[in-house]
PDB file of C-alpha atoms and ligand atoms in Angstrom:
ATOM      1  CA  MET A1444       8.859 131.463 -60.669  1.00 59.00           C
ATOM      2  CA  THR A1445       6.483 129.725 -58.276  1.00 63.00           C
ATOM      3  CA  ASP A1446       8.566 127.040 -56.642  1.00 78.00           C
ATOM      4  CA  GLY A1447      11.889 128.436 -55.552  1.00 92.00           C
ATOM      5  CA  ILE A1448      13.986 126.324 -53.184  1.00 96.00           C
ATOM      6  CA  LEU A1449      16.889 127.484 -51.022  1.00 97.00           C
ATOM      7  CA  ALA A1450      19.596 124.814 -51.470  1.00 98.00           C
ATOM      8  CA  LEU A1451      22.401 124.440 -48.905  1.00 98.00           C
ATOM      9  CA  ASP A1452      25.532 122.298 -49.267  1.00 96.00           C
ATOM     10  CA  PHE A1453      27.527 121.533 -46.088  1.00 94.00           C
ATOM     11  CA  GLY A1454      30.827 120.220 -47.518  1.00 88.00           C
ATOM     12  CA  GLY A1455      33.878 119.120 -45.558  1.00 82.00           C
ATOM     13  CA  THR A1456      35.926 122.043 -46.872  1.00 84.00           C
ATOM     14  CA  LYS A1457      33.352 124.353 -48.503  1.00 90.00           C
ATOM     15  CA  LEU A1458      29.862 125.636 -47.833  1.00 95.00           C
ATOM     16  CA  ALA A1459      27.539 126.726 -50.653  1.00 96.00           C
ATOM     17  CA  ALA A1460      24.039 128.196 -50.886  1.00 97.00           C
ATOM     18  CA  ALA A1461      21.830 129.209 -53.793  1.00 96.00           C
ATOM     19  CA  VAL A1462      18.216 129.566 -54.834  1.00 95.00           C
ATOM     20  CA  VAL A1463      17.058 126.883 -57.295  1.00 95.00           C
ATOM     21  CA  ASP A1464      14.072 127.399 -59.591  1.00 93.00           C
ATOM     22  CA  LEU A1465      12.793 123.852 -60.022  1.00 90.00           C
ATOM     23  CA  ALA A1466      10.281 124.799 -62.713  1.00 89.00           C
ATOM     24  CA  ALA A1467      13.035 126.386 -64.818  1.00 89.00           C
ATOM     25  CA  GLU A1468      15.442 123.585 -63.796  1.00 90.00           C
ATOM     26  CA  LYS A1469      18.307 125.896 -62.868  1.00 92.00           C
ATOM     27  CA  ILE A1470      20.079 127.856 -60.169  1.00 94.00           C
ATOM     28  CA  VAL A1471      18.966 131.486 -60.189  1.00 91.00           C
ATOM     29  CA  GLY A1472      21.284 134.185 -58.891  1.00 87.00           C
ATOM     30  CA  PRO A1473      24.850 133.592 -57.745  1.00 91.00           C
ATOM     31  CA  VAL A1474      26.055 130.647 -55.668  1.00 95.00           C
ATOM     32  CA  ILE A1475      27.286 131.993 -52.318  1.00 96.00           C
ATOM     33  CA  ARG A1476      30.367 130.100 -51.129  1.00 95.00           C
ATOM     34  CA  LYS A1477      32.495 130.182 -47.977  1.00 96.00           C
ATOM     35  CA  ARG A1478      35.230 127.944 -46.602  1.00 94.00           C
ATOM     36  CA  THR A1479      33.947 125.578 -43.920  1.00 92.00           C
ATOM     37  CA  PRO A1480      35.256 127.056 -40.624  1.00 93.00           C
ATOM     38  CA  VAL A1481      36.465 123.635 -39.475  1.00 89.00           C
ATOM     39  CA  SER A1482      38.184 124.937 -36.320  1.00 90.00           C
ATOM     40  CA  GLU A1483      34.946 126.571 -35.130  1.00 91.00           C
ATOM     41  CA  GLY A1484      33.098 123.222 -35.070  1.00 91.00           C
ATOM     42  CA  ALA A1485      29.439 122.590 -35.823  1.00 91.00           C
ATOM     43  CA  LYS A1486      28.201 125.859 -34.249  1.00 93.00           C
ATOM     44  CA  GLY A1487      30.590 128.035 -36.302  1.00 94.00           C
ATOM     45  CA  THR A1488      29.756 126.055 -39.449  1.00 95.00           C
ATOM     46  CA  MET A1489      26.046 126.457 -38.832  1.00 95.00           C
ATOM     47  CA  ASP A1490      26.405 130.244 -38.322  1.00 96.00           C
ATOM     48  CA  ALA A1491      28.447 130.529 -41.520  1.00 97.00           C
ATOM     49  CA  MET A1492      25.878 128.524 -43.502  1.00 97.00           C
ATOM     50  CA  ILE A1493      22.943 130.589 -42.225  1.00 97.00           C
ATOM     51  CA  GLN A1494      24.874 133.652 -43.381  1.00 97.00           C
ATOM     52  CA  CYS A1495      25.410 132.062 -46.831  1.00 97.00           C
ATOM     53  CA  GLY A1496      21.702 131.212 -47.076  1.00 96.00           C
ATOM     54  CA  ARG A1497      20.663 134.745 -46.125  1.00 95.00           C
ATOM     55  CA  GLU A1498      23.035 136.214 -48.688  1.00 94.00           C
ATOM     56  CA  ALA A1499      21.615 133.912 -51.379  1.00 94.00           C
ATOM     57  CA  LEU A1500      18.094 135.037 -50.510  1.00 92.00           C
ATOM     58  CA  ALA A1501      19.076 138.721 -50.320  1.00 89.00           C
ATOM     59  CA  VAL A1502      20.833 138.663 -53.702  1.00 81.00           C
ATOM     60  CA  PHE A1503      17.903 136.799 -55.171  1.00 75.00           C
ATOM     61  CA  ASN A1504      15.690 139.670 -54.073  1.00 70.00           C
ATOM     62  CA  ARG A1505      12.379 137.753 -54.180  1.00 76.00           C
ATOM     63  CA  PRO A1506      12.495 135.695 -50.956  1.00 75.00           C
ATOM     64  CA  GLU A1507       8.693 135.387 -50.886  1.00 82.00           C
ATOM     65  CA  VAL A1508       8.663 132.818 -53.698  1.00 88.00           C
ATOM     66  CA  VAL A1509      11.144 130.548 -51.871  1.00 94.00           C
ATOM     67  CA  LYS A1510       9.019 127.791 -50.363  1.00 93.00           C
ATOM     68  CA  ALA A1511      11.406 125.277 -48.765  1.00 96.00           C
ATOM     69  CA  VAL A1512      15.038 124.479 -47.929  1.00 97.00           C
ATOM     70  CA  GLY A1513      16.938 121.432 -49.241  1.00 98.00           C
ATOM     71  CA  ILE A1514      20.119 120.421 -47.401  1.00 98.00           C
ATOM     72  CA  SER A1515      23.068 118.308 -48.557  1.00 96.00           C
ATOM     73  CA  PHE A1516      25.262 117.210 -45.633  1.00 94.00           C
ATOM     74  CA  GLY A1517      28.809 115.895 -46.031  1.00 89.00           C
ATOM     75  CA  GLY A1518      28.480 112.843 -43.806  1.00 87.00           C
ATOM     76  CA  PRO A1519      25.956 110.205 -42.760  1.00 88.00           C
ATOM     77  CA  VAL A1520      22.563 111.331 -41.474  1.00 92.00           C
ATOM     78  CA  SER A1521      19.959 109.569 -39.309  1.00 92.00           C
ATOM     79  CA  GLU A1522      17.511 107.103 -40.841  1.00 90.00           C
ATOM     80  CA  ASP A1523      14.662 109.637 -40.614  1.00 92.00           C
ATOM     81  CA  ARG A1524      17.038 112.194 -42.236  1.00 94.00           C
ATOM     82  CA  CYS A1525      16.347 114.807 -39.573  1.00 95.00           C
ATOM     83  CA  SER A1526      19.669 114.828 -37.742  1.00 95.00           C
ATOM     84  CA  VAL A1527      23.377 114.332 -38.435  1.00 94.00           C
ATOM     85  CA  LEU A1528      25.096 111.094 -37.415  1.00 91.00           C
ATOM     86  CA  ARG A1529      28.586 112.577 -37.772  1.00 84.00           C
ATOM     87  CA  SER A1530      30.912 114.577 -39.976  1.00 83.00           C
ATOM     88  CA  ASN A1531      34.335 113.148 -40.845  1.00 70.00           C
ATOM     89  CA  HIS A1532      35.762 116.638 -41.192  1.00 74.00           C
ATOM     90  CA  VAL A1533      34.158 118.879 -38.550  1.00 81.00           C
ATOM     91  CA  ALA A1534      33.978 117.979 -34.858  1.00 80.00           C
ATOM     92  CA  ASP A1535      30.843 117.906 -32.655  1.00 88.00           C
ATOM     93  CA  TRP A1536      28.149 117.488 -35.325  1.00 90.00           C
ATOM     94  CA  ASN A1537      27.036 114.154 -33.849  1.00 91.00           C
ATOM     95  CA  GLY A1538      23.301 114.090 -33.280  1.00 91.00           C
ATOM     96  CA  ALA A1539      22.713 117.725 -34.330  1.00 93.00           C
ATOM     97  CA  PRO A1540      19.022 118.242 -35.300  1.00 95.00           C
ATOM     98  CA  LEU A1541      20.013 120.038 -38.493  1.00 96.00           C
ATOM     99  CA  VAL A1542      16.632 119.944 -40.238  1.00 97.00           C
ATOM    100  CA  ALA A1543      14.833 121.536 -37.276  1.00 97.00           C
ATOM    101  CA  ASP A1544      17.588 124.126 -36.800  1.00 97.00           C
ATOM    102  CA  ILE A1545      17.617 125.184 -40.459  1.00 97.00           C
ATOM    103  CA  SER A1546      13.824 125.204 -40.596  1.00 97.00           C
ATOM    104  CA  GLN A1547      13.755 127.529 -37.602  1.00 97.00           C
ATOM    105  CA  ALA A1548      16.493 129.786 -38.980  1.00 97.00           C
ATOM    106  CA  PHE A1549      14.709 130.366 -42.312  1.00 96.00           C
ATOM    107  CA  HIS A1550      11.064 129.870 -41.196  1.00 96.00           C
ATOM    108  CA  LEU A1551      10.598 127.308 -43.978  1.00 96.00           C
ATOM    109  CA  PRO A1552      10.133 123.522 -44.144  1.00 97.00           C
ATOM    110  CA  ALA A1553      13.434 121.709 -44.715  1.00 97.00           C
ATOM    111  CA  SER A1554      14.619 118.306 -46.045  1.00 97.00           C
ATOM    112  CA  MET A1555      18.067 116.725 -45.833  1.00 97.00           C
ATOM    113  CA  ASP A1556      20.164 113.798 -47.030  1.00 95.00           C
ATOM    114  CA  ASN A1557      23.867 112.912 -47.188  1.00 93.00           C
ATOM    115  CA  ASP A1558      25.861 114.437 -50.018  1.00 92.00           C
ATOM    116  CA  GLY A1559      26.313 111.153 -51.914  1.00 93.00           C
ATOM    117  CA  ASN A1560      22.563 110.597 -52.184  1.00 95.00           C
ATOM    118  CA  VAL A1561      21.918 114.254 -52.952  1.00 96.00           C
ATOM    119  CA  ALA A1562      24.494 114.328 -55.742  1.00 96.00           C
ATOM    120  CA  ALA A1563      23.127 111.079 -57.206  1.00 96.00           C
ATOM    121  CA  LEU A1564      19.637 112.553 -57.267  1.00 96.00           C
ATOM    122  CA  GLY A1565      20.866 115.807 -58.860  1.00 96.00           C
ATOM    123  CA  GLU A1566      22.942 113.974 -61.443  1.00 97.00           C
ATOM    124  CA  TRP A1567      20.125 111.600 -62.382  1.00 97.00           C
ATOM    125  CA  TRP A1568      17.569 114.345 -62.874  1.00 95.00           C
ATOM    126  CA  PHE A1569      19.658 117.244 -64.192  1.00 95.00           C
ATOM    127  CA  GLY A1570      22.671 115.460 -65.745  1.00 95.00           C
ATOM    128  CA  GLY A1571      20.767 113.936 -68.649  1.00 95.00           C
ATOM    129  CA  TYR A1572      19.868 110.555 -67.123  1.00 97.00           C
ATOM    130  CA  ARG A1573      16.277 110.999 -65.924  1.00 95.00           C
ATOM    131  CA  SER A1574      14.864 108.588 -68.486  1.00 96.00           C
ATOM    132  CA  LEU A1575      16.986 105.781 -66.968  1.00 97.00           C
ATOM    133  CA  GLU A1576      15.747 103.385 -64.267  1.00 97.00           C
ATOM    134  CA  ASN A1577      19.021 102.405 -62.629  1.00 97.00           C
ATOM    135  CA  ILE A1578      22.140 104.501 -62.208  1.00 97.00           C
ATOM    136  CA  ALA A1579      25.051 104.650 -59.763  1.00 98.00           C
ATOM    137  CA  TYR A1580      26.848 107.875 -58.937  1.00 98.00           C
ATOM    138  CA  VAL A1581      30.323 108.092 -57.385  1.00 97.00           C
ATOM    139  CA  GLN A1582      31.439 111.401 -55.828  1.00 95.00           C
ATOM    140  CA  ILE A1583      35.193 111.969 -55.679  1.00 95.00           C
ATOM    141  CA  SER A1584      36.217 115.066 -53.767  1.00 89.00           C
ATOM    142  CA  THR A1585      37.796 115.560 -50.320  1.00 86.00           C
ATOM    143  CA  GLY A1586      36.300 112.167 -49.477  1.00 89.00           C
ATOM    144  CA  ILE A1587      34.510 109.576 -51.640  1.00 94.00           C
ATOM    145  CA  GLY A1588      30.782 108.861 -51.453  1.00 93.00           C
ATOM    146  CA  GLY A1589      27.966 108.081 -53.800  1.00 95.00           C
ATOM    147  CA  GLY A1590      24.382 107.087 -54.289  1.00 97.00           C
ATOM    148  CA  LEU A1591      22.143 104.698 -56.174  1.00 97.00           C
ATOM    149  CA  ILE A1592      18.962 105.282 -58.146  1.00 97.00           C
ATOM    150  CA  PHE A1593      17.056 102.024 -58.505  1.00 96.00           C
ATOM    151  CA  GLY A1594      13.659 101.941 -60.180  1.00 96.00           C
ATOM    152  CA  ARG A1595      13.752 105.750 -60.527  1.00 95.00           C
ATOM    153  CA  GLN A1596      14.094 106.297 -56.778  1.00 93.00           C
ATOM    154  CA  LEU A1597      16.985 106.823 -54.417  1.00 94.00           C
ATOM    155  CA  TYR A1598      17.956 103.471 -52.909  1.00 95.00           C
ATOM    156  CA  ARG A1599      19.111 103.918 -49.329  1.00 91.00           C
ATOM    157  CA  GLY A1600      19.338 100.302 -48.158  1.00 90.00           C
ATOM    158  CA  SER A1601      18.818 100.421 -44.422  1.00 84.00           C
ATOM    159  CA  GLY A1602      20.072 103.991 -44.474  1.00 82.00           C
ATOM    160  CA  LEU A1603      23.750 103.859 -45.458  1.00 86.00           C
ATOM    161  CA  ALA A1604      23.762 102.509 -49.040  1.00 92.00           C
ATOM    162  CA  GLY A1605      26.257 104.055 -51.450  1.00 92.00           C
ATOM    163  CA  GLU A1606      29.328 104.304 -49.210  1.00 92.00           C
ATOM    164  CA  PHE A1607      31.553 103.426 -52.155  1.00 95.00           C
ATOM    165  CA  GLY A1608      34.549 105.156 -50.587  1.00 95.00           C
ATOM    166  CA  HIS A1609      34.789 102.334 -48.082  1.00 95.00           C
ATOM    167  CA  TYR A1610      35.066  99.438 -50.521  1.00 95.00           C
ATOM    168  CA  ILE A1611      38.354  97.808 -49.483  1.00 96.00           C
ATOM    169  CA  VAL A1612      40.541  97.790 -52.594  1.00 96.00           C
ATOM    170  CA  GLU A1613      43.928  97.074 -50.967  1.00 95.00           C
ATOM    171  CA  VAL A1614      44.111  94.647 -48.060  1.00 95.00           C
ATOM    172  CA  ASN A1615      46.309  96.173 -45.322  1.00 96.00           C
ATOM    173  CA  GLY A1616      46.543  99.364 -47.431  1.00 96.00           C
ATOM    174  CA  PRO A1617      46.767 102.932 -46.051  1.00 97.00           C
ATOM    175  CA  GLN A1618      44.846 104.041 -42.960  1.00 97.00           C
ATOM    176  CA  CYS A1619      41.302 105.239 -43.815  1.00 95.00           C
ATOM    177  CA  SER A1620      39.178 107.917 -42.103  1.00 87.00           C
ATOM    178  CA  CYS A1621      36.836 105.101 -40.979  1.00 88.00           C
ATOM    179  CA  GLY A1622      39.554 103.424 -38.909  1.00 92.00           C
ATOM    180  CA  ARG A1623      40.170 100.506 -41.261  1.00 97.00           C
ATOM    181  CA  ARG A1624      42.881 100.065 -43.888  1.00 97.00           C
ATOM    182  CA  GLY A1625      42.874 100.012 -47.673  1.00 97.00           C
ATOM    183  CA  CYS A1626      39.454 101.547 -48.406  1.00 97.00           C
ATOM    184  CA  LEU A1627      39.172 103.318 -51.771  1.00 98.00           C
ATOM    185  CA  GLU A1628      38.953 106.624 -49.898  1.00 96.00           C
ATOM    186  CA  SER A1629      42.389 105.991 -48.327  1.00 98.00           C
ATOM    187  CA  ILE A1630      43.898 105.789 -51.844  1.00 98.00           C
ATOM    188  CA  CYS A1631      41.880 107.903 -54.301  1.00 98.00           C
ATOM    189  CA  SER A1632      40.180 110.743 -52.351  1.00 96.00           C
ATOM    190  CA  GLY A1633      41.440 114.336 -52.407  1.00 95.00           C
ATOM    191  CA  TRP A1634      42.973 113.931 -48.958  1.00 94.00           C
ATOM    192  CA  ALA A1635      44.662 110.631 -49.826  1.00 97.00           C
ATOM    193  CA  ILE A1636      46.232 111.935 -53.057  1.00 98.00           C
ATOM    194  CA  ALA A1637      47.449 115.076 -51.252  1.00 98.00           C
ATOM    195  CA  ARG A1638      48.898 112.863 -48.482  1.00 97.00           C
ATOM    196  CA  ASP A1639      50.787 110.791 -51.047  1.00 97.00           C
ATOM    197  CA  GLY A1640      52.058 113.992 -52.684  1.00 97.00           C
ATOM    198  CA  ARG A1641      53.389 115.199 -49.331  1.00 97.00           C
ATOM    199  CA  GLY A1642      54.946 111.777 -48.774  1.00 96.00           C
ATOM    200  CA  ALA A1643      56.767 112.004 -52.101  1.00 95.00           C
ATOM    201  CA  LEU A1644      57.997 115.501 -51.266  1.00 94.00           C
ATOM    202  CA  ALA A1645      59.417 114.279 -47.946  1.00 92.00           C
ATOM    203  CA  LEU A1646      61.732 111.946 -49.895  1.00 90.00           C
ATOM    204  CA  GLY A1647      63.471 114.889 -51.580  1.00 83.00           C
ATOM    205  CA  SER A1648      63.112 116.404 -55.037  1.00 82.00           C
ATOM    206  CA  GLY A1649      64.840 113.630 -57.061  1.00 87.00           C
ATOM    207  CA  ASN A1650      61.701 111.823 -58.192  1.00 90.00           C
ATOM    208  CA  ASN A1651      59.242 114.715 -58.079  1.00 92.00           C
ATOM    209  CA  PRO A1652      60.879 117.779 -59.643  1.00 95.00           C
ATOM    210  CA  VAL A1653      57.601 119.317 -60.826  1.00 96.00           C
ATOM    211  CA  LEU A1654      55.755 118.882 -57.533  1.00 97.00           C
ATOM    212  CA  TYR A1655      58.813 120.276 -55.736  1.00 96.00           C
ATOM    213  CA  GLN A1656      58.634 123.355 -57.942  1.00 96.00           C
ATOM    214  CA  LEU A1657      54.828 123.806 -57.834  1.00 97.00           C
ATOM    215  CA  SER A1658      54.686 123.522 -54.036  1.00 96.00           C
ATOM    216  CA  LYS A1659      57.944 125.435 -53.496  1.00 95.00           C
ATOM    217  CA  ASN A1660      58.794 122.442 -51.302  1.00 93.00           C
ATOM    218  CA  ARG A1661      56.105 123.425 -48.789  1.00 95.00           C
ATOM    219  CA  ALA A1662      54.328 120.182 -47.980  1.00 94.00           C
ATOM    220  CA  GLU A1663      51.328 121.947 -46.411  1.00 95.00           C
ATOM    221  CA  THR A1664      50.404 123.542 -49.765  1.00 96.00           C
ATOM    222  CA  VAL A1665      50.156 120.202 -51.634  1.00 97.00           C
ATOM    223  CA  THR A1666      46.655 119.406 -52.895  1.00 96.00           C
ATOM    224  CA  ALA A1667      45.315 116.612 -55.103  1.00 97.00           C
ATOM    225  CA  GLU A1668      44.913 119.151 -57.927  1.00 97.00           C
ATOM    226  CA  MET A1669      48.603 120.049 -57.575  1.00 98.00           C
ATOM    227  CA  VAL A1670      49.542 116.357 -57.810  1.00 98.00           C
ATOM    228  CA  PHE A1671      47.369 116.119 -60.975  1.00 98.00           C
ATOM    229  CA  GLU A1672      49.111 119.167 -62.456  1.00 98.00           C
ATOM    230  CA  ALA A1673      52.558 117.715 -61.704  1.00 98.00           C
ATOM    231  CA  CYS A1674      51.426 114.398 -63.253  1.00 98.00           C
ATOM    232  CA  ARG A1675      50.384 116.231 -66.440  1.00 98.00           C
ATOM    233  CA  GLU A1676      53.826 117.788 -66.634  1.00 97.00           C
ATOM    234  CA  GLY A1677      55.492 114.382 -66.393  1.00 97.00           C
ATOM    235  CA  ASP A1678      56.548 114.297 -62.724  1.00 97.00           C
ATOM    236  CA  PRO A1679      57.482 110.603 -62.145  1.00 96.00           C
ATOM    237  CA  ALA A1680      56.357 110.360 -58.488  1.00 97.00           C
ATOM    238  CA  CYS A1681      53.027 112.086 -59.187  1.00 98.00           C
ATOM    239  CA  LYS A1682      52.369 109.882 -62.227  1.00 98.00           C
ATOM    240  CA  THR A1683      52.768 106.831 -59.997  1.00 97.00           C
ATOM    241  CA  ILE A1684      50.430 108.290 -57.344  1.00 98.00           C
ATOM    242  CA  VAL A1685      47.738 109.139 -59.938  1.00 98.00           C
ATOM    243  CA  LYS A1686      48.013 105.783 -61.735  1.00 98.00           C
ATOM    244  CA  ASN A1687      47.710 103.883 -58.465  1.00 98.00           C
ATOM    245  CA  ALA A1688      44.759 105.990 -57.229  1.00 98.00           C
ATOM    246  CA  LEU A1689      42.736 105.802 -60.438  1.00 98.00           C
ATOM    247  CA  ASN A1690      43.523 102.128 -60.906  1.00 98.00           C
ATOM    248  CA  SER A1691      41.941 101.455 -57.490  1.00 98.00           C
ATOM    249  CA  LEU A1692      38.933 103.579 -58.450  1.00 98.00           C
ATOM    250  CA  ALA A1693      38.506 101.649 -61.710  1.00 98.00           C
ATOM    251  CA  ILE A1694      38.610  98.331 -59.827  1.00 97.00           C
ATOM    252  CA  MET A1695      35.872  99.518 -57.473  1.00 97.00           C
ATOM    253  CA  VAL A1696      33.749 100.718 -60.416  1.00 97.00           C
ATOM    254  CA  VAL A1697      33.960  97.455 -62.381  1.00 97.00           C
ATOM    255  CA  ASN A1698      33.175  95.448 -59.232  1.00 96.00           C
ATOM    256  CA  LEU A1699      30.194  97.712 -58.580  1.00 96.00           C
ATOM    257  CA  ILE A1700      28.948  97.122 -62.127  1.00 96.00           C
ATOM    258  CA  THR A1701      29.085  93.334 -61.752  1.00 95.00           C
ATOM    259  CA  CYS A1702      27.185  93.663 -58.482  1.00 95.00           C
ATOM    260  CA  ILE A1703      24.294  95.945 -59.475  1.00 95.00           C
ATOM    261  CA  ASP A1704      24.150  95.983 -63.325  1.00 96.00           C
ATOM    262  CA  PRO A1705      23.288  99.705 -63.700  1.00 97.00           C
ATOM    263  CA  GLN A1706      22.609 101.408 -67.043  1.00 97.00           C
ATOM    264  CA  VAL A1707      25.263 104.010 -66.315  1.00 97.00           C
ATOM    265  CA  ILE A1708      27.822 104.874 -63.634  1.00 97.00           C
ATOM    266  CA  VAL A1709      28.525 108.603 -63.412  1.00 98.00           C
ATOM    267  CA  LEU A1710      31.540 110.032 -61.618  1.00 97.00           C
ATOM    268  CA  GLY A1711      31.429 113.548 -60.246  1.00 96.00           C
ATOM    269  CA  GLY A1712      32.979 115.685 -57.522  1.00 92.00           C
ATOM    270  CA  GLY A1713      35.849 118.173 -57.571  1.00 91.00           C
ATOM    271  CA  LEU A1714      38.594 115.799 -58.717  1.00 96.00           C
ATOM    272  CA  THR A1715      36.662 114.638 -61.791  1.00 96.00           C
ATOM    273  CA  ARG A1716      36.767 118.166 -63.179  1.00 95.00           C
ATOM    274  CA  SER A1717      40.334 117.205 -64.187  1.00 97.00           C
ATOM    275  CA  ARG A1718      38.704 115.308 -67.064  1.00 97.00           C
ATOM    276  CA  ASP A1719      41.960 114.795 -68.949  1.00 98.00           C
ATOM    277  CA  ILE A1720      43.426 112.885 -65.976  1.00 98.00           C
ATOM    278  CA  PHE A1721      40.356 110.628 -65.735  1.00 98.00           C
ATOM    279  CA  GLU A1722      40.278 110.068 -69.495  1.00 97.00           C
ATOM    280  CA  LYS A1723      43.938 109.026 -69.496  1.00 98.00           C
ATOM    281  CA  TYR A1724      44.296 107.045 -66.256  1.00 98.00           C
ATOM    282  CA  PHE A1725      40.782 105.846 -65.316  1.00 98.00           C
ATOM    283  CA  LEU A1726      38.562 105.107 -68.339  1.00 97.00           C
ATOM    284  CA  PRO A1727      41.098 102.819 -70.109  1.00 97.00           C
ATOM    285  CA  VAL A1728      41.473 100.714 -66.940  1.00 97.00           C
ATOM    286  CA  VAL A1729      37.697 100.396 -66.647  1.00 97.00           C
ATOM    287  CA  LYS A1730      37.530  99.252 -70.250  1.00 95.00           C
ATOM    288  CA  LYS A1731      40.295  96.714 -69.749  1.00 96.00           C
ATOM    289  CA  GLN A1732      38.963  95.305 -66.466  1.00 96.00           C
ATOM    290  CA  MET A1733      35.219  95.265 -67.288  1.00 94.00           C
ATOM    291  CA  HIS A1734      33.654  91.805 -67.125  1.00 93.00           C
ATOM    292  CA  PRO A1735      32.797  90.787 -70.740  1.00 92.00           C
ATOM    293  CA  PHE A1736      29.087  90.424 -69.886  1.00 91.00           C
ATOM    294  CA  PHE A1737      28.953  94.140 -69.135  1.00 90.00           C
ATOM    295  CA  ASN A1738      31.078  95.468 -71.992  1.00 87.00           C
ATOM    296  CA  GLY A1739      28.931  97.808 -74.090  1.00 86.00           C
ATOM    297  CA  ARG A1740      26.036  97.314 -71.667  1.00 91.00           C
ATOM    298  CA  CYS A1741      26.914  99.760 -68.883  1.00 94.00           C
ATOM    299  CA  ARG A1742      28.238 103.244 -69.683  1.00 95.00           C
ATOM    300  CA  VAL A1743      30.826 104.898 -67.430  1.00 97.00           C
ATOM    301  CA  GLU A1744      30.762 108.692 -67.720  1.00 97.00           C
ATOM    302  CA  LEU A1745      32.003 111.880 -66.053  1.00 97.00           C
ATOM    303  CA  SER A1746      29.530 114.446 -64.718  1.00 96.00           C
ATOM    304  CA  THR A1747      28.935 117.519 -66.827  1.00 92.00           C
ATOM    305  CA  LEU A1748      27.148 119.493 -64.091  1.00 93.00           C
ATOM    306  CA  ASP A1749      30.354 121.220 -62.982  1.00 86.00           C
ATOM    307  CA  GLY A1750      29.751 120.727 -59.267  1.00 86.00           C
ATOM    308  CA  ASN A1751      26.153 121.994 -59.273  1.00 92.00           C
ATOM    309  CA  GLU A1752      24.706 118.488 -58.770  1.00 94.00           C
ATOM    310  CA  LEU A1753      24.728 118.974 -54.979  1.00 95.00           C
ATOM    311  CA  LEU A1754      22.697 122.204 -54.944  1.00 97.00           C
ATOM    312  CA  LEU A1755      20.334 120.960 -57.648  1.00 96.00           C
ATOM    313  CA  GLY A1756      19.892 117.610 -55.876  1.00 96.00           C
ATOM    314  CA  ALA A1757      19.324 119.323 -52.525  1.00 97.00           C
ATOM    315  CA  ALA A1758      16.477 121.308 -54.077  1.00 97.00           C
ATOM    316  CA  LEU A1759      14.921 118.065 -55.394  1.00 95.00           C
ATOM    317  CA  LEU A1760      14.886 116.581 -51.885  1.00 95.00           C
ATOM    318  CA  THR A1761      12.005 118.882 -51.060  1.00 94.00           C
ATOM    319  CA  GLN A1762       9.912 117.134 -53.737  1.00 90.00           C
ATOM    320  CA  LYS A1763       8.726 113.878 -52.133  1.00 72.00           C
ATOM    321  CA  LYS A1764       8.126 112.097 -55.424  1.00 58.00           C
ATOM    322  CA  SER A1765      11.700 112.114 -56.713  1.00 54.00           C
ATOM    323  CA  SER A1766      13.606 111.823 -53.437  1.00 56.00           C
ATOM    324  CA  GLY A1767      12.184 108.385 -52.579  1.00 55.00           C
ATOM    325  CA  LYS A1768      10.834 106.992 -49.350  1.00 47.00           C
TER     326      LYS A1768
HETATM  327 ZN1   ZN B2722      37.169 103.446 -44.900  1.00 63.81          ZN
END
């Protein structure tokens, strides 16, 4: 291996680090993961990530062939992609010069982008789409983000392109993390689905017997995955929550297709690993609502990279050619 890259993923709930061998097109060694220490703020998160990175290098055992660091950050970054604009999940990140700090910590050059762009890049190159010119990628996890590849390069607009989570899909809908109402993220993200699960639980067990049982009636344990599981087992309240959430996602996706005419739209992120749920409640709605011009023209698919698109994409950021201007 001659071009190893240390890849770091700063997620809202999880941190991950691994060494990527770009020549072999794979992660080598284990992925080191920790929970994001949200209550310790940016400083605590940074310390935890440096620890993850050092463990990844130590396990890898050949740190001398690692030539650069690629960083995926879960939130918007500055136009020059050197510092953080903000994190929606961890306080006091605003303005942090993350690229310089990571570069100093590991004595290596570093590159960064927001997680939506990084995942789009990773998916395009490693997910089986690199021969395509134009793809859109939608990331559905704690929050919702995404990225666009136009003309075989990341398209960043004036810096914030791909914020698909903040398409308004329900006027006067639920409160969103951005301060507005009815964004897709306020209906179909991990936090929104968990919130709706807790809301159903608060109304008693009559309409959600499975969720009541799975959570042992402890609202604080409810996650989106738990709502999915209850939906699978026929829980009426959770079926309604899932149908509503994935219907909104499908509407955003078909609108996005009519707007940009991509060759494929790929959906990834933690929630999409519940493929059965997406196959049952999302893909049929897309098919039904797709504008006839685009039927059979644009594919809509689920990621097969099993969450590794962020680390793989972060490694690619260090290669100027594929990460765009
Ligand atoms: Zn919003």
